[in-house]
Coordinates of C-alpha atoms in Angstrom, one line a residue:
Chain V
X1 CA 65.2 -13.7 -12.9
X2 CA 67.6 -12.3 -15.9
X3 CA 66.3 -11.2 -18.9
X4 CA 68.5 -13.7 -21.5
X5 CA 67.9 -12.3 -25.0
X6 CA 65.9 -10.1 -26.8
X7 CA 62.8 -11.7 -27.5
X8 CA 62.6 -12.6 -23.7
X9 CA 61.9 -8.8 -23.1
X10 CA 59.8 -8.4 -25.8
X11 CA 55.4 -7.3 -24.3
X12 CA 53.9 -10.7 -25.6
X13 CA 56.7 -12.4 -23.4
X14 CA 54.2 -11.5 -20.2
X15 CA 53.0 -15.3 -19.9
X16 CA 56.4 -16.9 -20.2
X17 CA 57.4 -14.5 -17.1
X18 CA 53.8 -15.6 -15.5
X19 CA 54.6 -19.4 -16.0
X20 CA 58.6 -19.0 -14.5
X21 CA 57.2 -17.0 -11.5
X22 CA 53.6 -18.6 -10.5
X23 CA 53.8 -19.0 -7.4
X24 CA 54.9 -15.6 -6.7
X25 CA 53.1 -14.2 -9.2
X26 CA 49.9 -15.9 -7.7
X27 CA 51.2 -14.5 -4.1
X28 CA 50.6 -11.1 -5.5
X29 CA 47.5 -11.5 -6.9
X30 CA 46.5 -12.8 -3.5
X31 CA 47.6 -9.9 -1.3
X32 CA 46.2 -7.1 -3.9
X33 CA 43.1 -8.9 -3.7
X34 CA 42.9 -8.2 0.1
X35 CA 44.4 -5.2 0.1
X36 CA 41.7 -3.6 -2.5
X37 CA 38.3 -5.9 -0.8
X38 CA 39.3 -5.5 2.8
X39 CA 39.8 -1.4 3.1
X40 CA 36.3 -1.3 1.5
X41 CA 34.4 -3.5 3.9
X42 CA 36.2 -1.3 6.9
X43 CA 35.6 1.7 5.3
X44 CA 31.9 1.5 4.6
X45 CA 31.5 0.3 8.4
X46 CA 33.1 3.3 9.1
X47 CA 31.0 5.3 6.6
X48 CA 27.4 4.1 7.2
X49 CA 27.3 6.0 10.9
X50 CA 28.9 8.9 9.5
X51 CA 26.6 9.5 6.6
X52 CA 23.9 8.6 8.8
X53 CA 25.4 11.1 11.5
X54 CA 25.3 13.8 7.8
X55 CA 22.3 13.6 7.5
X56 CA 20.3 13.4 10.7
X57 CA 22.2 16.4 11.8
X58 CA 22.2 18.8 8.5
X59 CA 25.0 20.9 10.1
X60 CA 27.3 18.5 9.7
X61 CA 26.8 18.0 6.6
X62 CA 28.9 20.3 4.4
X63 CA 31.7 19.9 7.1
X64 CA 31.7 16.0 7.2
X65 CA 32.1 16.6 3.2
X66 CA 34.7 18.6 2.8
X67 CA 36.9 16.9 5.5
X68 CA 36.6 13.7 3.5
X69 CA 37.2 15.3 0.3
X70 CA 41.1 16.8 1.4
X71 CA 41.4 13.1 2.7
X72 CA 40.9 11.8 -0.7
X73 CA 44.3 15.0 -2.0
X74 CA 46.7 13.2 0.8
X75 CA 48.9 11.7 -1.9
X76 CA 48.8 7.8 -1.1
X77 CA 52.6 7.3 -0.9
X78 CA 52.6 10.4 1.7
X79 CA 49.9 8.7 3.9
X80 CA 51.6 5.5 3.8
X81 CA 54.4 6.8 5.1
X82 CA 52.8 8.8 7.7
X83 CA 50.1 6.4 9.2
X84 CA 52.8 4.6 11.4
X85 CA 54.3 7.8 12.9
X86 CA 50.8 8.7 13.3
X87 CA 49.6 5.8 15.2
X88 CA 52.7 4.8 16.7
X89 CA 52.6 1.6 14.9
X90 CA 56.1 0.3 13.8
X91 CA 57.3 1.7 10.5
X92 CA 57.6 -1.5 8.7
X93 CA 54.2 -2.8 9.8
X94 CA 52.3 -4.3 7.1
X95 CA 49.0 -2.5 8.4
X96 CA 50.2 0.6 7.2
X97 CA 48.7 0.1 3.4
X98 CA 45.3 -1.4 4.1
X99 CA 45.1 0.9 6.7
X100 CA 45.2 3.8 4.5
X101 CA 43.5 2.4 2.1
X102 CA 40.3 2.5 4.2
X103 CA 40.5 6.2 4.9
X104 CA 40.0 6.9 1.7
X105 CA 37.6 4.4 1.2
X106 CA 35.6 5.9 3.6
X107 CA 36.2 9.5 2.2
X108 CA 34.9 8.3 -0.6
X109 CA 32.1 6.4 0.8
X110 CA 30.7 8.8 3.3
X111 CA 29.4 10.7 0.3
X112 CA 27.9 8.5 -1.0
X113 CA 26.3 6.5 2.0
X114 CA 24.9 9.9 2.9
X115 CA 23.3 10.6 -0.3
X116 CA 22.5 7.2 -0.7
X117 CA 19.8 7.6 2.7
X118 CA 19.5 11.0 1.6
X119 CA 17.3 9.3 -1.6
X120 CA 14.7 7.6 0.4
X121 CA 11.6 9.4 -0.1
X122 CA 10.4 12.0 2.3
X123 CA 6.5 10.2 2.6
X124 CA 8.8 6.9 2.9
X125 CA 9.9 7.8 5.8
X126 CA 7.4 9.7 7.7
X127 CA 5.8 5.9 7.2
X128 CA 8.1 4.0 8.4
X129 CA 8.5 6.1 11.5
X130 CA 4.1 6.5 11.9
X131 CA 4.4 3.0 11.6
X132 CA 6.0 2.1 14.6
X133 CA 9.8 1.6 13.4
X134 CA 11.9 2.0 16.1
X135 CA 14.9 4.8 14.8
X136 CA 17.9 1.4 14.6
X137 CA 15.0 -0.8 12.7
X138 CA 14.3 1.8 10.8
X139 CA 17.6 2.8 9.4
X140 CA 18.3 -1.1 9.1
X141 CA 15.0 -2.9 7.6
X142 CA 14.1 0.7 6.1
X143 CA 16.5 3.7 5.1
X144 CA 19.6 1.3 4.1
X145 CA 17.7 -1.0 1.5
X146 CA 16.9 1.5 -0.3
X147 CA 20.4 3.4 -0.5
X148 CA 21.4 0.2 -1.5
X149 CA 22.0 1.4 -5.5
X150 CA 23.3 4.9 -4.3
X151 CA 25.5 2.9 -1.9
X152 CA 27.1 0.0 -4.6
X153 CA 27.3 2.4 -7.6
X154 CA 30.1 4.3 -4.7
X155 CA 31.3 1.1 -4.0
X156 CA 32.0 -0.1 -7.2
X157 CA 33.9 3.2 -7.5
X158 CA 36.2 2.5 -4.6
X159 CA 37.4 -1.3 -4.9
X160 CA 38.2 -0.4 -8.5
X161 CA 40.3 3.1 -7.4
X162 CA 41.9 0.7 -5.0
X163 CA 43.1 -1.9 -6.9
X164 CA 45.0 0.8 -8.8
X165 CA 46.2 2.7 -5.4
X166 CA 47.4 -0.4 -3.6
X167 CA 50.7 -0.8 -6.8
X168 CA 51.5 2.6 -5.7
X169 CA 52.2 0.1 -2.4
X170 CA 53.9 -1.9 -4.3
X171 CA 57.4 0.4 -5.4
X172 CA 57.9 0.8 -1.5
X173 CA 58.1 -2.3 -1.1
X174 CA 54.5 -3.9 0.3
X175 CA 54.1 -7.6 -1.7
X176 CA 51.3 -7.2 -4.5
X177 CA 50.9 -6.6 -8.0
X178 CA 52.4 -3.1 -8.2
X179 CA 55.7 -5.2 -7.5
X180 CA 55.3 -6.7 -11.0
X181 CA 56.1 -2.9 -12.0
X182 CA 59.1 -1.9 -9.3
X183 CA 60.5 -5.5 -11.4
X184 CA 60.2 -4.6 -14.6
X185 CA 61.8 -1.2 -13.9
X186 CA 64.5 -2.3 -12.3
X187 CA 65.2 -5.4 -14.9
X188 CA 65.4 -2.0 -17.6
X189 CA 68.5 -1.7 -19.2
X190 CA 68.9 0.5 -22.2
X191 CA 65.1 -0.1 -23.3
X192 CA 62.3 -1.1 -20.5
X193 CA 61.8 -4.4 -19.6
X194 CA 58.0 -5.6 -20.3
X195 CA 57.3 -8.5 -19.2
X196 CA 56.2 -8.6 -15.4
X197 CA 55.0 -4.6 -16.6
X198 CA 52.5 -5.6 -19.0
X199 CA 51.5 -9.3 -16.4
X200 CA 50.7 -7.0 -13.8
X201 CA 48.9 -4.4 -15.9
X202 CA 46.5 -7.2 -17.6
X203 CA 46.4 -9.0 -13.5
X204 CA 45.5 -5.6 -12.1
X205 CA 42.8 -4.7 -15.1
X206 CA 41.5 -8.7 -14.5
X207 CA 40.9 -8.5 -10.8
X208 CA 39.8 -4.7 -11.5
X209 CA 37.1 -6.2 -13.4
X210 CA 36.7 -9.1 -11.5
X211 CA 35.6 -7.0 -8.0
X212 CA 34.0 -4.8 -9.7
X213 CA 31.5 -7.9 -11.4
X214 CA 30.8 -9.4 -7.7
X215 CA 29.6 -6.2 -6.4
X216 CA 27.0 -5.3 -9.3
X217 CA 26.1 -9.2 -8.2
X218 CA 25.7 -8.3 -4.8
X219 CA 23.8 -5.1 -6.1
X220 CA 21.8 -7.4 -7.8
X221 CA 20.8 -9.8 -5.4
X222 CA 19.9 -6.8 -3.2
X223 CA 17.5 -5.3 -5.4
X224 CA 15.0 -7.5 -6.9
X225 CA 12.7 -4.7 -6.6
X226 CA 14.8 -2.0 -9.0
X227 CA 14.5 -4.8 -11.9
X228 CA 10.5 -5.0 -11.3
X229 CA 10.2 -1.0 -11.9
X230 CA 10.9 0.4 -15.6
X231 CA 12.4 3.8 -15.1
Chain J
X1 CA -12.6 7.9 21.3
X2 CA -9.6 10.0 20.7
X3 CA -9.3 13.4 22.5
X4 CA -7.7 16.9 22.5
X5 CA -7.7 18.8 26.1
X6 CA -6.0 21.9 25.8
X7 CA -3.4 20.6 23.0
X8 CA -1.1 23.5 22.0
X9 CA 2.0 23.3 19.3
X10 CA 4.1 26.1 20.2
X11 CA 7.2 26.0 18.3
X12 CA 11.0 27.5 19.3
X13 CA 10.1 30.7 17.0
X14 CA 7.3 31.9 18.8
X15 CA 4.3 30.1 15.6
X16 CA 2.3 28.5 17.2
X17 CA 0.4 26.2 15.5
X18 CA -2.6 24.4 17.4
X19 CA -3.7 26.7 19.9
X20 CA -5.5 24.7 23.0
X21 CA -7.4 22.7 20.7
X22 CA -10.5 20.9 22.7
X23 CA -11.6 18.4 20.3
X24 CA -13.3 14.6 20.1
X25 CA -13.5 12.0 18.2
X26 CA -16.1 9.9 18.8
X27 CA -15.0 6.0 18.7
X28 CA -16.4 4.6 14.9
X29 CA -17.0 7.6 13.3
X30 CA -14.9 9.6 10.7
X31 CA -14.0 13.1 11.8
X32 CA -12.3 15.3 9.5
X33 CA -10.0 18.1 10.6
X34 CA -10.5 21.0 7.6
X35 CA -9.0 24.5 6.9
X36 CA -6.8 26.7 5.1
X37 CA -3.0 26.1 5.0
X38 CA -1.5 26.9 8.3
X39 CA -4.6 26.1 10.3
X40 CA -2.7 23.4 12.0
X41 CA -5.0 20.1 10.8
X42 CA -1.8 17.9 9.8
X43 CA 0.2 19.2 13.1
X44 CA -3.1 18.2 15.4
X45 CA -2.7 14.8 13.1
X46 CA 0.4 14.3 14.2
X47 CA 0.3 15.3 17.9
X48 CA -2.2 11.6 18.1
X49 CA 0.4 9.5 17.1
X50 CA 3.4 12.0 18.5
X51 CA 4.9 12.3 15.1
X52 CA 4.8 15.5 16.9
X53 CA 4.9 15.8 20.5
X54 CA 2.6 18.9 22.2
X55 CA 4.0 21.6 23.5
X56 CA 1.5 21.6 26.8
X57 CA -2.0 19.9 26.9
X58 CA -3.1 15.8 26.9
X59 CA -4.0 13.8 24.1
X60 CA -6.1 10.6 24.9
X61 CA -6.8 7.2 23.0
X62 CA -9.8 6.4 25.4
X63 CA -8.6 6.5 28.7
X64 CA -4.8 6.5 28.0
X65 CA -2.7 9.5 28.3
X66 CA -0.9 9.0 24.9
X67 CA 2.2 10.4 26.4
X68 CA 2.1 7.7 28.9
X69 CA 3.5 4.9 26.7
X70 CA 6.7 4.6 23.9
X71 CA 6.0 5.9 20.8
X72 CA 6.5 3.1 18.8
X73 CA 4.1 1.1 21.1
X74 CA 1.1 4.0 20.2
X75 CA 1.9 4.3 16.3
X76 CA 1.4 0.6 16.2
X77 CA -2.1 0.3 17.9
X78 CA -2.6 3.5 15.0
X79 CA -3.3 3.2 11.1
X80 CA -1.6 5.7 9.7
X81 CA -2.2 6.6 5.9
X82 CA -0.8 10.1 4.1
X83 CA -0.6 11.4 0.9
X84 CA 1.5 9.3 -1.8
X85 CA 1.0 6.5 0.1
X86 CA 4.3 6.2 1.4
X87 CA 5.4 2.5 0.5
X88 CA 8.6 0.9 1.0
X89 CA 9.7 0.5 -2.4
X90 CA 11.5 -2.6 -1.6
X91 CA 9.3 -4.3 -0.6
X92 CA 6.7 -6.6 -2.5
X93 CA 3.2 -5.4 -2.0
X94 CA 2.2 -7.8 0.4
X95 CA 5.0 -7.5 2.8
X96 CA 4.2 -3.8 2.9
X97 CA 0.8 -4.9 3.6
X98 CA 1.9 -7.2 6.4
X99 CA 5.0 -4.7 8.0
X100 CA 3.3 -3.5 11.1
X101 CA 2.1 -7.7 11.9
X102 CA 5.9 -8.4 11.2
X103 CA 7.1 -5.8 13.7
X104 CA 5.0 -6.5 16.5
X105 CA 5.4 -10.3 15.7
X106 CA 2.8 -11.9 14.4
X107 CA 4.3 -15.2 12.5
X108 CA 5.4 -14.7 9.0
X109 CA 2.9 -16.9 7.0
X110 CA -0.1 -16.1 9.3
X111 CA 0.6 -12.2 8.5
X112 CA 1.1 -12.6 5.1
X113 CA -2.4 -14.8 4.4
X114 CA -3.8 -11.7 6.7
X115 CA -2.5 -9.2 4.0
X116 CA -3.9 -11.3 1.0
X117 CA -7.4 -11.1 2.8
X118 CA -7.0 -7.0 2.5
X119 CA -5.3 -6.9 -0.8
X120 CA -8.7 -8.2 -2.0
X121 CA -10.7 -6.2 0.5
X122 CA -9.2 -2.2 -0.9
X123 CA -10.5 -3.6 -4.4
X124 CA -6.7 -5.2 -5.7
X125 CA -6.4 -8.8 -7.4
X126 CA -4.7 -10.8 -5.5
X127 CA -1.6 -10.9 -8.4
X128 CA -0.5 -7.4 -7.5
X129 CA 0.9 -9.3 -4.0
X130 CA 3.5 -10.1 -5.4
X131 CA 4.8 -6.4 -7.2
X132 CA 6.2 -4.0 -5.7
X133 CA 4.7 -0.4 -5.2
X134 CA 7.2 1.3 -8.5
X135 CA 5.0 -0.9 -11.0
X136 CA 1.5 0.1 -9.3
X137 CA -0.2 3.2 -10.4
X138 CA -1.1 6.8 -7.5
X139 CA -4.6 5.2 -6.8
X140 CA -3.6 1.2 -6.3
X141 CA -1.0 3.2 -4.1
X142 CA -3.1 4.5 -2.3
X143 CA -5.8 1.7 -1.4
X144 CA -2.4 -0.7 -0.4
X145 CA -1.5 2.2 2.1
X146 CA -5.2 2.0 3.3
X147 CA -4.2 -1.7 3.6
X148 CA -1.0 -1.7 5.1
X149 CA -2.7 0.9 7.8
X150 CA -5.2 -2.0 8.6
X151 CA -3.2 -4.5 8.3
X152 CA -2.8 -4.8 12.3
X153 CA -6.6 -4.1 12.7
X154 CA -5.8 -1.1 14.7
X155 CA -8.8 1.1 16.4
X156 CA -7.8 4.3 15.7
X157 CA -6.5 5.6 11.6
X158 CA -5.5 9.1 11.2
X159 CA -5.8 9.7 7.3
X160 CA -3.4 12.7 6.0
X161 CA -5.1 14.0 3.0
X162 CA -4.7 10.5 1.6
X163 CA -6.6 11.0 -1.8
X164 CA -5.6 14.5 -2.4
X165 CA -2.6 13.3 -4.9
X166 CA -5.0 11.1 -7.1
X167 CA -6.7 12.4 -10.3
X168 CA -10.9 13.2 -9.4
X169 CA -12.5 10.5 -11.1
X170 CA -10.2 8.1 -8.9
X171 CA -10.3 10.0 -5.7
X172 CA -14.5 9.7 -6.1
X173 CA -13.6 5.8 -6.3
X174 CA -12.1 5.9 -3.3
X175 CA -13.6 8.2 -1.5
X176 CA -16.8 5.5 -2.0
X177 CA -14.7 3.0 -1.1
X178 CA -13.0 4.6 1.7
X179 CA -17.0 4.9 2.7
X180 CA -17.9 1.8 2.1
X181 CA -15.0 0.2 4.4
X182 CA -15.6 2.0 7.1
X183 CA -19.5 1.0 7.4
X184 CA -18.1 -2.5 7.6
X185 CA -15.3 -1.9 10.3
X186 CA -16.6 1.4 11.9
X187 CA -12.8 2.8 12.9
X188 CA -12.3 5.7 14.6
X189 CA -11.2 7.8 12.5
X190 CA -9.4 11.2 12.2
X191 CA -9.2 12.4 8.9
X192 CA -7.5 16.0 7.4
X193 CA -7.9 17.7 4.5
X194 CA -8.1 20.8 2.5
X195 CA -11.0 20.0 0.3
X196 CA -14.5 20.8 1.7
X197 CA -16.3 19.0 -0.1
X198 CA -14.2 16.1 0.2
X199 CA -14.8 16.5 4.1
X200 CA -18.7 17.3 3.7
X201 CA -19.0 14.2 1.8
X202 CA -16.8 12.2 3.9
X203 CA -17.4 13.2 7.4
X204 CA -19.8 11.8 10.3
X205 CA -18.3 15.6 12.0
X206 CA -16.6 17.8 10.2
X207 CA -13.8 20.4 12.6
X208 CA -12.9 23.8 11.1
X209 CA -10.0 24.7 11.7
X210 CA -8.6 28.8 11.4
X211 CA -5.3 29.7 10.9
X212 CA -2.9 30.1 14.8
X213 CA -4.3 26.2 14.8
X214 CA -8.1 27.4 16.7
X215 CA -11.2 25.5 15.9
X216 CA -13.8 27.8 14.4
X217 CA -17.2 25.0 14.1
X218 CA -16.9 21.5 14.9
X219 CA -20.5 20.3 13.7
X220 CA -22.5 17.6 11.2
X221 CA -21.8 18.5 7.4
X222 CA -25.2 19.3 7.4
X223 CA -25.6 21.8 10.2
X224 CA -22.0 23.5 8.6
X225 CA -23.5 24.0 5.5
X226 CA -26.9 25.5 7.4
X227 CA -25.9 27.6 9.7
X228 CA -21.6 28.2 9.9
X229 CA -21.2 30.1 12.7
X230 CA -19.1 33.3 11.4
X231 CA -17.9 34.9 8.5
X232 CA -14.8 32.9 8.5
X233 CA -16.9 29.4 8.2
X234 CA -19.4 30.5 6.1
X235 CA -16.3 31.7 3.6
X236 CA -14.3 28.6 3.7
X237 CA -17.4 26.5 3.3
X238 CA -17.7 28.6 -0.6
X239 CA -20.4 28.6 -2.5
X240 CA -23.0 26.8 -3.6
X241 CA -23.8 25.6 0.3
X242 CA -27.7 26.0 0.1
X243 CA -27.3 23.3 -3.2
X244 CA -24.8 21.4 -1.3
X245 CA -27.0 21.2 1.9
X246 CA -29.7 19.1 -0.1
X247 CA -27.5 16.2 -0.4
X248 CA -28.2 15.3 3.7
X249 CA -31.9 16.6 3.0
X250 CA -34.3 13.1 1.8
X251 CA -36.5 13.6 -1.0
X252 CA -39.0 11.1 0.8
X253 CA -41.0 9.7 -1.6
X254 CA -40.8 11.6 -4.3
X255 CA -44.1 11.5 -6.4
X256 CA -43.4 9.9 -10.2
X257 CA -45.2 10.0 -13.5
X258 CA -45.2 6.9 -16.3
X259 CA -42.1 7.3 -18.4
X260 CA -43.1 5.9 -22.1
X261 CA -40.2 4.0 -23.1
X262 CA -38.1 1.7 -25.6
X263 CA -35.9 -1.0 -25.2
X264 CA -32.3 -1.3 -26.3
X265 CA -32.3 -3.2 -29.7
X266 CA -36.3 -2.2 -30.6
X267 CA -37.3 -0.6 -33.4
X268 CA -38.3 3.0 -33.5
X269 CA -41.9 3.7 -32.4
X270 CA -43.0 6.8 -35.0
X271 CA -43.3 9.3 -32.2
X272 CA -45.2 12.3 -31.5
X273 CA -42.7 13.5 -28.5
X274 CA -39.5 14.9 -28.8
X275 CA -37.2 12.9 -26.4
X276 CA -37.9 9.4 -25.1
X277 CA -36.3 7.1 -22.9
X278 CA -34.9 3.8 -23.9
X279 CA -33.8 1.3 -21.0
X280 CA -32.5 -2.3 -21.1
X281 CA -34.4 -5.2 -21.1
X282 CA -34.0 -4.8 -17.4
X283 CA -35.6 -1.8 -16.8
X284 CA -32.3 0.2 -16.2
X285 CA -32.4 3.2 -18.2
X286 CA -29.5 4.0 -20.4
X287 CA -29.9 6.9 -22.3
X288 CA -32.6 9.5 -24.1
X289 CA -33.3 9.6 -27.7
X290 CA -34.3 12.7 -29.6
X291 CA -36.6 11.8 -32.1
X292 CA -36.0 14.2 -34.7
X293 CA -32.1 12.4 -35.1
X294 CA -33.5 10.1 -36.6
X295 CA -36.5 10.7 -39.3
X296 CA -35.4 7.0 -41.0
X297 CA -36.6 5.0 -37.8
X298 CA -34.4 1.7 -37.0
X299 CA -33.5 -0.3 -34.0
X300 CA -32.4 1.5 -30.2
X301 CA -28.9 1.8 -31.1
X302 CA -26.8 2.8 -28.2
X303 CA -24.6 5.2 -30.7
X304 CA -28.2 7.3 -30.8
X305 CA -28.3 7.8 -26.7
X306 CA -28.0 11.1 -25.5
X307 CA -26.3 10.2 -21.5
X308 CA -25.9 13.3 -20.0
X309 CA -28.9 12.6 -17.4
X310 CA -28.3 11.4 -14.0
X311 CA -30.3 9.2 -12.2
X312 CA -32.1 9.9 -8.9
X313 CA -32.6 7.3 -6.6
X314 CA -36.5 7.0 -4.9
X315 CA -35.6 7.4 -0.8
X316 CA -32.8 9.2 -1.8
X317 CA -32.0 13.3 -1.4
X318 CA -33.2 16.5 -2.5
X319 CA -30.5 17.4 -4.2
X320 CA -29.8 14.2 -6.4
X321 CA -33.5 14.5 -7.5
X322 CA -32.9 18.2 -8.1
X323 CA -29.3 17.5 -10.4
X324 CA -31.2 14.3 -12.2
X325 CA -33.9 17.2 -13.0
X326 CA -31.2 19.6 -14.2
X327 CA -29.3 17.5 -16.3
X328 CA -32.0 15.6 -18.0
X329 CA -32.1 16.7 -21.6
X330 CA -35.8 16.3 -21.4
X331 CA -36.4 18.1 -18.7
X332 CA -38.0 15.1 -17.0
X333 CA -36.0 14.3 -14.2
X334 CA -35.5 9.5 -14.2
X335 CA -36.4 8.0 -10.4
X336 CA -35.3 4.9 -10.1
X337 CA -35.2 2.6 -7.6
X338 CA -32.4 1.0 -5.2
X339 CA -31.8 -1.7 -8.5
X340 CA -31.4 0.4 -10.3
X341 CA -34.6 0.1 -12.2
X342 CA -37.0 3.1 -13.6
X343 CA -39.8 4.2 -11.6
X344 CA -40.4 7.2 -13.8
X345 CA -40.2 10.5 -13.7
X346 CA -40.4 14.3 -11.6
X347 CA -39.4 17.6 -13.0
X348 CA -37.4 20.5 -11.5
X349 CA -41.0 22.0 -10.6
X350 CA -42.3 19.7 -8.9
X351 CA -38.7 19.3 -6.5
X352 CA -38.8 22.8 -5.6
X353 CA -42.4 22.4 -5.0
X354 CA -40.7 19.8 -2.3
X355 CA -37.5 21.8 -0.7
X356 CA -40.3 25.0 -0.5
X357 CA -42.5 22.4 1.4
X358 CA -40.0 21.6 4.1
X359 CA -40.7 22.4 7.3
X360 CA -38.4 24.7 7.6
X361 CA -36.0 26.4 5.1
X362 CA -33.2 27.2 8.3
X363 CA -33.8 23.6 9.5
X364 CA -32.3 22.6 6.3
X365 CA -30.2 19.4 7.0
X366 CA -30.9 20.2 10.5

């Protein structure tokens, strides 16, 4: 852990740093991965009914968008700290980070879901009802599938944003790739200690790229009809 | 049979869209609702499948009060076709057509097989089955819309301006095919349009509604043209009523005279007359030759033909016969048999004599 000489603090030494702390860094990567993914899934599950409500009742849409917009402006570090007292959790509960991130995901995704559902053409909706779909069937078999491209576009933003916000929780002691930045900072003397910082950046970017790619892949699998139509 | 019994739709702000409508759409017939915008025609249509619930009154489907069953069950027994078709963009054409059978739990393979039959029946290549709606033209989508409405073989079909968003040529085709399909299927159809010509072409009976949702007149098309009940209906039915009414009157057997012809590909005769009819080897008229245009003779070719004249069918309507005369460059209207072969020619003067000789001019079309 102690930097031994000038060469090992070079930014290019990140690979050596990784090999020296491999099991710890892989642990951070895993923590970072589930902290990025699970809140987006939770956020989406909550955003679906809220987005539907904002479409179903027009008067709900403006306040819903204002509230979710406001939620997103709360600084993440404040939210991490405020969630345990607000929800009556132990101040050191490991749940506060995923809960806070779920809040951000909901905030982002409610608008996306509402707009995606709003993009379904009125003729299609009318035909679905007239043909004999019940409301739930219409939602899951007509509206939601047609909204998938818009929703996945939002999911890509949400998941990449989460990869970034999770690091903030690392600096207040929760295990994830953010811990690498904290360590780089602590080990810095008169010059920055680069290897863990560079490693953290590289792993975050790679993770974001992989998760983004996964969302794209899911979108592709769910929307063969989009590729068939020249736009 | 669909019967409106004092059906009324009044909105909370007091607007009355449909006012105590009494109307019966007989089984196996096409009833067209037509009228200016704001006359409640679409509202009336949507009250049948309860997309809009009537404020008061009853709508009967045969002997069943439509309000007595869950709306989705009612709707699955009623085909529905709308403007722009409203297909599901995320489903293939075959699955779009099979939507209702899927909903009522028909075996998937069986439902798709039936959808393929319907695809052909509405005049689409089976190769379309695996495509998506976005890959089809507006007219093709509308055909799929009709096939989807027919998939569960409902006795009743509701059609809300289904052909008004396609171009006039395609619309004409769709209308003709729709009539041919209806001849085979004999559905009970309620059809909404704002186009009186479409109403007259398609309707077994036409209901003209006036603004505020009141029935102005319910009559077969010919009667609507010959005897509009009041100034509103007369104005709505529009110009050329007399001429259009001829479209409902048989010309009987038109007396024709022989028309000299030349067959395509044969050499031009040195001729006396100025217009000569060209026919194909089967005797079907192709167009007129203006002999003065071809002083050097030669063989009869496509490019020489004037194709402006329409053809009257023996046993067809007075309108067809008169139009054949008026549109013919030679002034001689060409009469053909059912298979399109030349019988002979007639003139506008002779057709007018037929019109003059109708038993009672006021009875035209009745």
